[in-house]
Amino acid sequence: MDLGSARTRAWTAGRGPVLDVPTVAVDGPGRPVRRGAIVDEAACAGLLRRLLAHRLRGPARPLVVLTTPVLDSVAYRTAARSAVRVLGPRAVLTVPGARAIAVAAGAALSRPLLVVDVGAQLTEVVLLDEGAVADARRVALGTADLGGGATEDDVVDAVATMVAATLRQDRASLVPAALSRGVLLAGGGALRAGIVRRLEARLPAPLVVVPGPHTAAVRGAAPLLGAAGLHPSARGPGPAGW
């Protein structure tokens, strides 16, 4: 599952994608996820109960793999646990969105990798090493801000600045090794030709746009369900855990 600021997406084993809807409160106006943070747990729970709970009926309690923003992962997990409880899961496991994107792209996780995720309200630059987050930066800016005072140049400037800062911070040659593979680009921003073109001109490495970039996170989380089933917290009949 991917609870995004703009859209909520879900994938189930055996059926594939089952949900792709705007992340909008079911009872009343407002968006319960803003800038990568869950600001209204009850509204998120209502959304999931109405649109997803009936798809998970069966004798077994579902195992949920949830993508999370990298830098707000603790707060996000706490709020998401409360919201996802309406699905009656036996466990809720999380994966950084950047790692899920890398899996969706078929990238080898054994080597350093730089992932840029330009979402609706949040843009992240994440350095992965052996699949784990080695460094990350974010800016509260995304495609939903375009036309409302922000421009594509603003988004590109923010990404270029974060990549440069990551390169300066690197002390173990991870970033040069990652840049030699190219920079993975995902999120709704990767569907905008202007952003892609400008990033290609600004970044110090080739840009690799992930296929289906706007759904890459949930598609990358899907193959992790098999491995997640072996996780200790996913076993047994106890309450949902992490």
PDB file of C-alpha atoms in Angstrom:
ATOM      1  CA  MET A   1       0.000   0.000   0.000  1.00  0.00           C
ATOM      2  CA  ASP A   2       1.098   3.552  -0.776  1.00  0.00           C
ATOM      3  CA  LEU A   3      -0.685   6.313   1.172  1.00  0.00           C
ATOM      4  CA  GLY A   4       0.405   9.353  -0.787  1.00  0.00           C
ATOM      5  CA  SER A   5      -0.397  13.026  -0.391  1.00  0.00           C
ATOM      6  CA  ALA A   6      -2.297  12.982  -3.681  1.00  0.00           C
ATOM      7  CA  ARG A   7      -3.346   9.372  -4.237  1.00  0.00           C
ATOM      8  CA  THR A   8      -3.757   6.133  -2.302  1.00  0.00           C
ATOM      9  CA  ARG A   9      -2.775   2.955  -4.111  1.00  0.00           C
ATOM     10  CA  ALA A  10      -3.022  -0.687  -3.096  1.00  0.00           C
ATOM     11  CA  TRP A  11      -1.945  -3.987  -4.614  1.00  0.00           C
ATOM     12  CA  THR A  12      -2.983  -7.448  -3.449  1.00  0.00           C
ATOM     13  CA  ALA A  13      -1.370 -10.813  -4.088  1.00  0.00           C
ATOM     14  CA  GLY A  14      -3.149 -12.715  -6.825  1.00  0.00           C
ATOM     15  CA  ARG A  15      -5.171  -9.735  -8.040  1.00  0.00           C
ATOM     16  CA  GLY A  16      -2.625  -7.008  -8.659  1.00  0.00           C
ATOM     17  CA  PRO A  17      -3.676  -3.345  -8.377  1.00  0.00           C
ATOM     18  CA  VAL A  18      -7.030  -2.980  -6.609  1.00  0.00           C
ATOM     19  CA  LEU A  19      -7.062   0.679  -5.570  1.00  0.00           C
ATOM     20  CA  ASP A  20      -5.873   3.970  -7.084  1.00  0.00           C
ATOM     21  CA  VAL A  21      -7.921   6.886  -5.771  1.00  0.00           C
ATOM     22  CA  PRO A  22      -7.371  10.469  -4.600  1.00  0.00           C
ATOM     23  CA  THR A  23      -6.352  10.643  -0.930  1.00  0.00           C
ATOM     24  CA  VAL A  24      -9.383  12.647   0.126  1.00  0.00           C
ATOM     25  CA  ALA A  25     -11.379  12.315   3.341  1.00  0.00           C
ATOM     26  CA  VAL A  26     -14.473  10.161   2.871  1.00  0.00           C
ATOM     27  CA  ASP A  27     -16.609  12.084   5.388  1.00  0.00           C
ATOM     28  CA  GLY A  28     -16.068  15.747   4.709  1.00  0.00           C
ATOM     29  CA  PRO A  29     -13.526  17.827   2.803  1.00  0.00           C
ATOM     30  CA  GLY A  30      -9.791  17.833   3.237  1.00  0.00           C
ATOM     31  CA  ARG A  31      -6.746  15.719   2.567  1.00  0.00           C
ATOM     32  CA  PRO A  32      -5.632  13.482   5.454  1.00  0.00           C
ATOM     33  CA  VAL A  33      -2.072  13.151   4.129  1.00  0.00           C
ATOM     34  CA  ARG A  34      -0.129  16.349   3.552  1.00  0.00           C
ATOM     35  CA  ARG A  35       3.496  16.850   2.596  1.00  0.00           C
ATOM     36  CA  GLY A  36       4.192  13.189   3.317  1.00  0.00           C
ATOM     37  CA  ALA A  37       2.683  13.237   6.821  1.00  0.00           C
ATOM     38  CA  ILE A  38      -0.585  11.696   8.021  1.00  0.00           C
ATOM     39  CA  VAL A  39      -2.435  14.602   9.615  1.00  0.00           C
ATOM     40  CA  ASP A  40      -5.840  12.932  10.075  1.00  0.00           C
ATOM     41  CA  GLU A  41      -5.655   9.277  11.129  1.00  0.00           C
ATOM     42  CA  ALA A  42      -9.432   8.899  11.404  1.00  0.00           C
ATOM     43  CA  ALA A  43      -9.966  10.159   7.864  1.00  0.00           C
ATOM     44  CA  CYS A  44      -7.319   7.767   6.529  1.00  0.00           C
ATOM     45  CA  ALA A  45      -8.998   4.916   8.383  1.00  0.00           C
ATOM     46  CA  GLY A  46     -12.368   5.873   6.922  1.00  0.00           C
ATOM     47  CA  LEU A  47     -10.914   5.934   3.413  1.00  0.00           C
ATOM     48  CA  LEU A  48      -9.383   2.472   3.816  1.00  0.00           C
ATOM     49  CA  ARG A  49     -12.474   0.994   5.463  1.00  0.00           C
ATOM     50  CA  ARG A  50     -14.780   2.196   2.703  1.00  0.00           C
ATOM     51  CA  LEU A  51     -12.623   1.405  -0.318  1.00  0.00           C
ATOM     52  CA  LEU A  52     -10.394  -1.494   0.682  1.00  0.00           C
ATOM     53  CA  ALA A  53     -11.698  -3.483   3.650  1.00  0.00           C
ATOM     54  CA  HIS A  54     -14.275  -5.425   1.611  1.00  0.00           C
ATOM     55  CA  ARG A  55     -11.552  -6.529  -0.817  1.00  0.00           C
ATOM     56  CA  LEU A  56      -9.619  -8.239   1.975  1.00  0.00           C
ATOM     57  CA  ARG A  57     -12.385 -10.375   3.418  1.00  0.00           C
ATOM     58  CA  GLY A  58     -11.420 -13.977   3.977  1.00  0.00           C
ATOM     59  CA  PRO A  59     -10.342 -16.483   6.621  1.00  0.00           C
ATOM     60  CA  ALA A  60      -6.815 -15.063   6.897  1.00  0.00           C
ATOM     61  CA  ARG A  61      -5.925 -11.687   8.333  1.00  0.00           C
ATOM     62  CA  PRO A  62      -4.006  -9.651   5.761  1.00  0.00           C
ATOM     63  CA  LEU A  63      -0.334  -8.812   5.894  1.00  0.00           C
ATOM     64  CA  VAL A  64       0.209  -5.162   4.935  1.00  0.00           C
ATOM     65  CA  VAL A  65       3.419  -3.796   3.434  1.00  0.00           C
ATOM     66  CA  LEU A  66       3.326  -0.013   3.535  1.00  0.00           C
ATOM     67  CA  THR A  67       5.672   2.418   1.772  1.00  0.00           C
ATOM     68  CA  THR A  68       6.864   5.359   3.875  1.00  0.00           C
ATOM     69  CA  PRO A  69       8.608   8.679   3.297  1.00  0.00           C
ATOM     70  CA  VAL A  70      12.236   8.299   4.316  1.00  0.00           C
ATOM     71  CA  LEU A  71      12.682  11.191   6.744  1.00  0.00           C
ATOM     72  CA  ASP A  72       9.291  10.990   8.474  1.00  0.00           C
ATOM     73  CA  SER A  73       9.243   7.220   8.800  1.00  0.00           C
ATOM     74  CA  VAL A  74       8.769   6.987  12.605  1.00  0.00           C
ATOM     75  CA  ALA A  75       5.914   9.488  12.844  1.00  0.00           C
ATOM     76  CA  TYR A  76       4.384   8.143   9.650  1.00  0.00           C
ATOM     77  CA  ARG A  77       4.488   4.527  10.882  1.00  0.00           C
ATOM     78  CA  THR A  78       2.814   5.485  14.160  1.00  0.00           C
ATOM     79  CA  ALA A  79      -0.051   7.263  12.422  1.00  0.00           C
ATOM     80  CA  ALA A  80      -0.349   4.638   9.688  1.00  0.00           C
ATOM     81  CA  ARG A  81      -0.590   1.840  12.250  1.00  0.00           C
ATOM     82  CA  SER A  82      -3.659   3.473  13.723  1.00  0.00           C
ATOM     83  CA  ALA A  83      -5.273   4.028  10.315  1.00  0.00           C
ATOM     84  CA  VAL A  84      -4.531   0.577   8.888  1.00  0.00           C
ATOM     85  CA  ARG A  85      -5.948  -1.148  11.977  1.00  0.00           C
ATOM     86  CA  VAL A  86      -9.409  -0.955  10.339  1.00  0.00           C
ATOM     87  CA  LEU A  87      -8.223  -3.643   7.884  1.00  0.00           C
ATOM     88  CA  GLY A  88      -7.586  -6.084  10.733  1.00  0.00           C
ATOM     89  CA  PRO A  89      -4.010  -6.905   9.682  1.00  0.00           C
ATOM     90  CA  ARG A  90      -1.950  -9.566  11.375  1.00  0.00           C
ATOM     91  CA  ALA A  91       1.075  -7.329  10.804  1.00  0.00           C
ATOM     92  CA  VAL A  92       2.002  -4.029   9.186  1.00  0.00           C
ATOM     93  CA  LEU A  93       5.525  -3.885   7.783  1.00  0.00           C
ATOM     94  CA  THR A  94       7.083  -0.804   6.228  1.00  0.00           C
ATOM     95  CA  VAL A  95       9.538  -0.172   3.425  1.00  0.00           C
ATOM     96  CA  PRO A  96      11.141   3.162   2.488  1.00  0.00           C
ATOM     97  CA  GLY A  97       9.521   4.471  -0.662  1.00  0.00           C
ATOM     98  CA  ALA A  98      12.922   4.871  -2.347  1.00  0.00           C
ATOM     99  CA  ARG A  99      13.735   1.186  -1.835  1.00  0.00           C
ATOM    100  CA  ALA A 100      10.358   0.171  -3.268  1.00  0.00           C
ATOM    101  CA  ILE A 101      11.041   2.377  -6.297  1.00  0.00           C
ATOM    102  CA  ALA A 102      14.412   0.697  -6.824  1.00  0.00           C
ATOM    103  CA  VAL A 103      12.749  -2.726  -6.689  1.00  0.00           C
ATOM    104  CA  ALA A 104      10.131  -1.634  -9.234  1.00  0.00           C
ATOM    105  CA  ALA A 105      12.937  -0.452 -11.530  1.00  0.00           C
ATOM    106  CA  GLY A 106      14.682  -3.820 -11.279  1.00  0.00           C
ATOM    107  CA  ALA A 107      17.823  -2.085  -9.979  1.00  0.00           C
ATOM    108  CA  ALA A 108      20.502  -4.154  -8.288  1.00  0.00           C
ATOM    109  CA  LEU A 109      20.459  -3.212  -4.605  1.00  0.00           C
ATOM    110  CA  SER A 110      23.930  -4.599  -3.945  1.00  0.00           C
ATOM    111  CA  ARG A 111      25.513  -1.361  -5.189  1.00  0.00           C
ATOM    112  CA  PRO A 112      24.958   2.304  -4.225  1.00  0.00           C
ATOM    113  CA  LEU A 113      21.978   3.938  -5.907  1.00  0.00           C
ATOM    114  CA  LEU A 114      20.579   7.476  -5.973  1.00  0.00           C
ATOM    115  CA  VAL A 115      16.775   7.799  -6.164  1.00  0.00           C
ATOM    116  CA  VAL A 116      14.833  11.008  -6.832  1.00  0.00           C
ATOM    117  CA  ASP A 117      11.113  10.879  -6.063  1.00  0.00           C
ATOM    118  CA  VAL A 118       9.154  13.951  -7.194  1.00  0.00           C
ATOM    119  CA  GLY A 119       5.699  13.545  -5.672  1.00  0.00           C
ATOM    120  CA  ALA A 120       2.651  15.777  -5.488  1.00  0.00           C
ATOM    121  CA  GLN A 121       3.636  17.628  -2.310  1.00  0.00           C
ATOM    122  CA  LEU A 122       7.039  16.235  -1.418  1.00  0.00           C
ATOM    123  CA  THR A 123      10.318  15.630  -3.250  1.00  0.00           C
ATOM    124  CA  GLU A 124      12.981  13.305  -1.843  1.00  0.00           C
ATOM    125  CA  VAL A 125      16.555  12.529  -2.845  1.00  0.00           C
ATOM    126  CA  VAL A 126      17.698   9.267  -1.275  1.00  0.00           C
ATOM    127  CA  LEU A 127      21.030   7.465  -1.357  1.00  0.00           C
ATOM    128  CA  LEU A 128      20.701   3.697  -0.972  1.00  0.00           C
ATOM    129  CA  ASP A 129      23.545   1.366  -0.045  1.00  0.00           C
ATOM    130  CA  GLU A 130      22.882  -2.380  -0.004  1.00  0.00           C
ATOM    131  CA  GLY A 131      19.211  -1.417  -0.215  1.00  0.00           C
ATOM    132  CA  ALA A 132      19.322   0.560   3.044  1.00  0.00           C
ATOM    133  CA  VAL A 133      19.006   4.335   3.346  1.00  0.00           C
ATOM    134  CA  ALA A 134      22.479   5.838   3.680  1.00  0.00           C
ATOM    135  CA  ASP A 135      21.471   9.502   3.272  1.00  0.00           C
ATOM    136  CA  ALA A 136      18.309  11.391   2.438  1.00  0.00           C
ATOM    137  CA  ARG A 137      17.041  14.904   1.848  1.00  0.00           C
ATOM    138  CA  ARG A 138      13.605  16.311   1.195  1.00  0.00           C
ATOM    139  CA  VAL A 139      11.793  19.497   0.302  1.00  0.00           C
ATOM    140  CA  ALA A 140       8.101  20.304   0.785  1.00  0.00           C
ATOM    141  CA  LEU A 141       7.532  20.942  -2.905  1.00  0.00           C
ATOM    142  CA  GLY A 142       5.949  18.884  -5.635  1.00  0.00           C
ATOM    143  CA  THR A 143       3.832  18.799  -8.749  1.00  0.00           C
ATOM    144  CA  ALA A 144       0.712  19.958  -6.903  1.00  0.00           C
ATOM    145  CA  ASP A 145       2.470  23.278  -6.261  1.00  0.00           C
ATOM    146  CA  LEU A 146       3.042  23.989  -9.953  1.00  0.00           C
ATOM    147  CA  GLY A 147       0.916  26.859 -11.152  1.00  0.00           C
ATOM    148  CA  GLY A 148       0.324  28.007  -7.600  1.00  0.00           C
ATOM    149  CA  GLY A 149       3.474  30.043  -7.283  1.00  0.00           C
ATOM    150  CA  ALA A 150       6.012  27.311  -8.006  1.00  0.00           C
ATOM    151  CA  THR A 151       7.491  26.400 -11.376  1.00  0.00           C
ATOM    152  CA  GLU A 152       9.183  23.354 -12.852  1.00  0.00           C
ATOM    153  CA  ASP A 153      12.462  25.259 -12.507  1.00  0.00           C
ATOM    154  CA  ASP A 154      11.845  25.506  -8.764  1.00  0.00           C
ATOM    155  CA  VAL A 155      11.432  21.735  -8.519  1.00  0.00           C
ATOM    156  CA  VAL A 156      14.533  21.105 -10.617  1.00  0.00           C
ATOM    157  CA  ASP A 157      16.567  23.633  -8.595  1.00  0.00           C
ATOM    158  CA  ALA A 158      15.533  21.869  -5.381  1.00  0.00           C
ATOM    159  CA  VAL A 159      16.530  18.450  -6.726  1.00  0.00           C
ATOM    160  CA  ALA A 160      19.863  19.710  -8.057  1.00  0.00           C
ATOM    161  CA  THR A 161      20.623  21.389  -4.727  1.00  0.00           C
ATOM    162  CA  MET A 162      19.854  18.212  -2.771  1.00  0.00           C
ATOM    163  CA  VAL A 163      21.944  16.047  -5.087  1.00  0.00           C
ATOM    164  CA  ALA A 164      24.877  18.474  -4.771  1.00  0.00           C
ATOM    165  CA  ALA A 165      24.542  18.493  -0.971  1.00  0.00           C
ATOM    166  CA  THR A 166      24.477  14.698  -0.908  1.00  0.00           C
ATOM    167  CA  LEU A 167      27.623  14.614  -3.004  1.00  0.00           C
ATOM    168  CA  ARG A 168      29.382  17.059  -0.643  1.00  0.00           C
ATOM    169  CA  GLN A 169      28.304  15.068   2.413  1.00  0.00           C
ATOM    170  CA  ASP A 170      29.502  11.736   1.049  1.00  0.00           C
ATOM    171  CA  ARG A 171      32.628  10.475   2.784  1.00  0.00           C
ATOM    172  CA  ALA A 172      32.720   6.905   1.530  1.00  0.00           C
ATOM    173  CA  SER A 173      32.564   7.368  -2.243  1.00  0.00           C
ATOM    174  CA  LEU A 174      28.991   6.093  -2.291  1.00  0.00           C
ATOM    175  CA  VAL A 175      27.581   8.976  -4.312  1.00  0.00           C
ATOM    176  CA  PRO A 176      30.187   8.804  -7.116  1.00  0.00           C
ATOM    177  CA  ALA A 177      29.524   5.065  -7.360  1.00  0.00           C
ATOM    178  CA  ALA A 178      25.778   5.700  -7.440  1.00  0.00           C
ATOM    179  CA  LEU A 179      26.080   8.446 -10.058  1.00  0.00           C
ATOM    180  CA  SER A 180      28.058   6.106 -12.290  1.00  0.00           C
ATOM    181  CA  ARG A 181      24.858   4.037 -12.572  1.00  0.00           C
ATOM    182  CA  GLY A 182      22.637   7.029 -13.312  1.00  0.00           C
ATOM    183  CA  VAL A 183      19.954   8.658 -11.190  1.00  0.00           C
ATOM    184  CA  LEU A 184      16.582   6.903 -10.844  1.00  0.00           C
ATOM    185  CA  LEU A 185      13.628   9.285 -11.226  1.00  0.00           C
ATOM    186  CA  ALA A 186      10.117   8.384 -10.069  1.00  0.00           C
ATOM    187  CA  GLY A 187       6.914  10.020  -8.867  1.00  0.00           C
ATOM    188  CA  GLY A 188       4.405  12.103 -10.776  1.00  0.00           C
ATOM    189  CA  GLY A 189       7.116  14.624 -11.612  1.00  0.00           C
ATOM    190  CA  ALA A 190       8.737  12.023 -13.846  1.00  0.00           C
ATOM    191  CA  LEU A 191       5.684  12.251 -16.119  1.00  0.00           C
ATOM    192  CA  ARG A 192       6.384  15.922 -16.833  1.00  0.00           C
ATOM    193  CA  ALA A 193       8.605  16.318 -19.873  1.00  0.00           C
ATOM    194  CA  GLY A 194       9.778  19.750 -18.728  1.00  0.00           C
ATOM    195  CA  ILE A 195      11.045  18.452 -15.396  1.00  0.00           C
ATOM    196  CA  VAL A 196      12.749  15.481 -17.022  1.00  0.00           C
ATOM    197  CA  ARG A 197      14.416  17.637 -19.660  1.00  0.00           C
ATOM    198  CA  ARG A 198      15.669  20.174 -17.134  1.00  0.00           C
ATOM    199  CA  LEU A 199      16.961  17.498 -14.756  1.00  0.00           C
ATOM    200  CA  GLU A 200      18.857  15.839 -17.594  1.00  0.00           C
ATOM    201  CA  ALA A 201      20.624  19.155 -18.154  1.00  0.00           C
ATOM    202  CA  ARG A 202      21.328  19.845 -14.462  1.00  0.00           C
ATOM    203  CA  LEU A 203      22.313  16.542 -12.891  1.00  0.00           C
ATOM    204  CA  PRO A 204      25.904  15.237 -13.040  1.00  0.00           C
ATOM    205  CA  ALA A 205      24.777  11.802 -14.245  1.00  0.00           C
ATOM    206  CA  PRO A 206      22.385  10.222 -16.742  1.00  0.00           C
ATOM    207  CA  LEU A 207      18.736  10.278 -15.703  1.00  0.00           C
ATOM    208  CA  VAL A 208      16.847   6.977 -15.711  1.00  0.00           C
ATOM    209  CA  VAL A 209      13.058   7.373 -15.571  1.00  0.00           C
ATOM    210  CA  VAL A 210      11.424   4.396 -13.875  1.00  0.00           C
ATOM    211  CA  PRO A 211       8.683   2.795 -16.013  1.00  0.00           C
ATOM    212  CA  GLY A 212       5.271   3.829 -14.699  1.00  0.00           C
ATOM    213  CA  PRO A 213       6.971   6.281 -12.339  1.00  0.00           C
ATOM    214  CA  HIS A 214       3.795   7.441 -10.570  1.00  0.00           C
ATOM    215  CA  THR A 215       2.959   3.893  -9.406  1.00  0.00           C
ATOM    216  CA  ALA A 216       6.514   2.659  -8.873  1.00  0.00           C
ATOM    217  CA  ALA A 217       6.365   2.716  -5.055  1.00  0.00           C
ATOM    218  CA  VAL A 218       3.334   0.437  -4.702  1.00  0.00           C
ATOM    219  CA  ARG A 219       4.529  -1.845  -7.515  1.00  0.00           C
ATOM    220  CA  GLY A 220       7.910  -2.156  -5.841  1.00  0.00           C
ATOM    221  CA  ALA A 221       6.340  -2.947  -2.485  1.00  0.00           C
ATOM    222  CA  ALA A 222       4.287  -5.769  -4.034  1.00  0.00           C
ATOM    223  CA  PRO A 223       7.176  -8.245  -4.604  1.00  0.00           C
ATOM    224  CA  LEU A 224       8.256  -7.709  -1.005  1.00  0.00           C
ATOM    225  CA  LEU A 225       5.082  -9.403   0.261  1.00  0.00           C
ATOM    226  CA  GLY A 226       6.613 -12.843  -0.225  1.00  0.00           C
ATOM    227  CA  ALA A 227       9.707 -11.993   1.772  1.00  0.00           C
ATOM    228  CA  ALA A 228       7.621 -10.103   4.318  1.00  0.00           C
ATOM    229  CA  GLY A 229       5.681 -13.274   5.040  1.00  0.00           C
ATOM    230  CA  LEU A 230       8.860 -14.710   6.536  1.00  0.00           C
ATOM    231  CA  HIS A 231       9.383 -11.715   8.843  1.00  0.00           C
ATOM    232  CA  PRO A 232       8.990 -12.695  12.539  1.00  0.00           C
ATOM    233  CA  SER A 233       6.359 -10.011  13.161  1.00  0.00           C
ATOM    234  CA  ALA A 234       4.248 -11.405  10.320  1.00  0.00           C
ATOM    235  CA  ARG A 235       3.856 -14.839  11.922  1.00  0.00           C
ATOM    236  CA  GLY A 236       1.289 -16.087  14.315  1.00  0.00           C
ATOM    237  CA  PRO A 237      -2.218 -14.933  15.251  1.00  0.00           C
ATOM    238  CA  GLY A 238      -1.189 -12.017  17.458  1.00  0.00           C
ATOM    239  CA  PRO A 239      -2.060  -8.356  16.962  1.00  0.00           C
ATOM    240  CA  ALA A 240      -0.644  -6.233  14.201  1.00  0.00           C
ATOM    241  CA  GLY A 241       3.005  -5.391  14.748  1.00  0.00           C
ATOM    242  CA  TRP A 242       5.963  -3.677  13.173  1.00  0.00           C
TER     243      TRP A 242
END
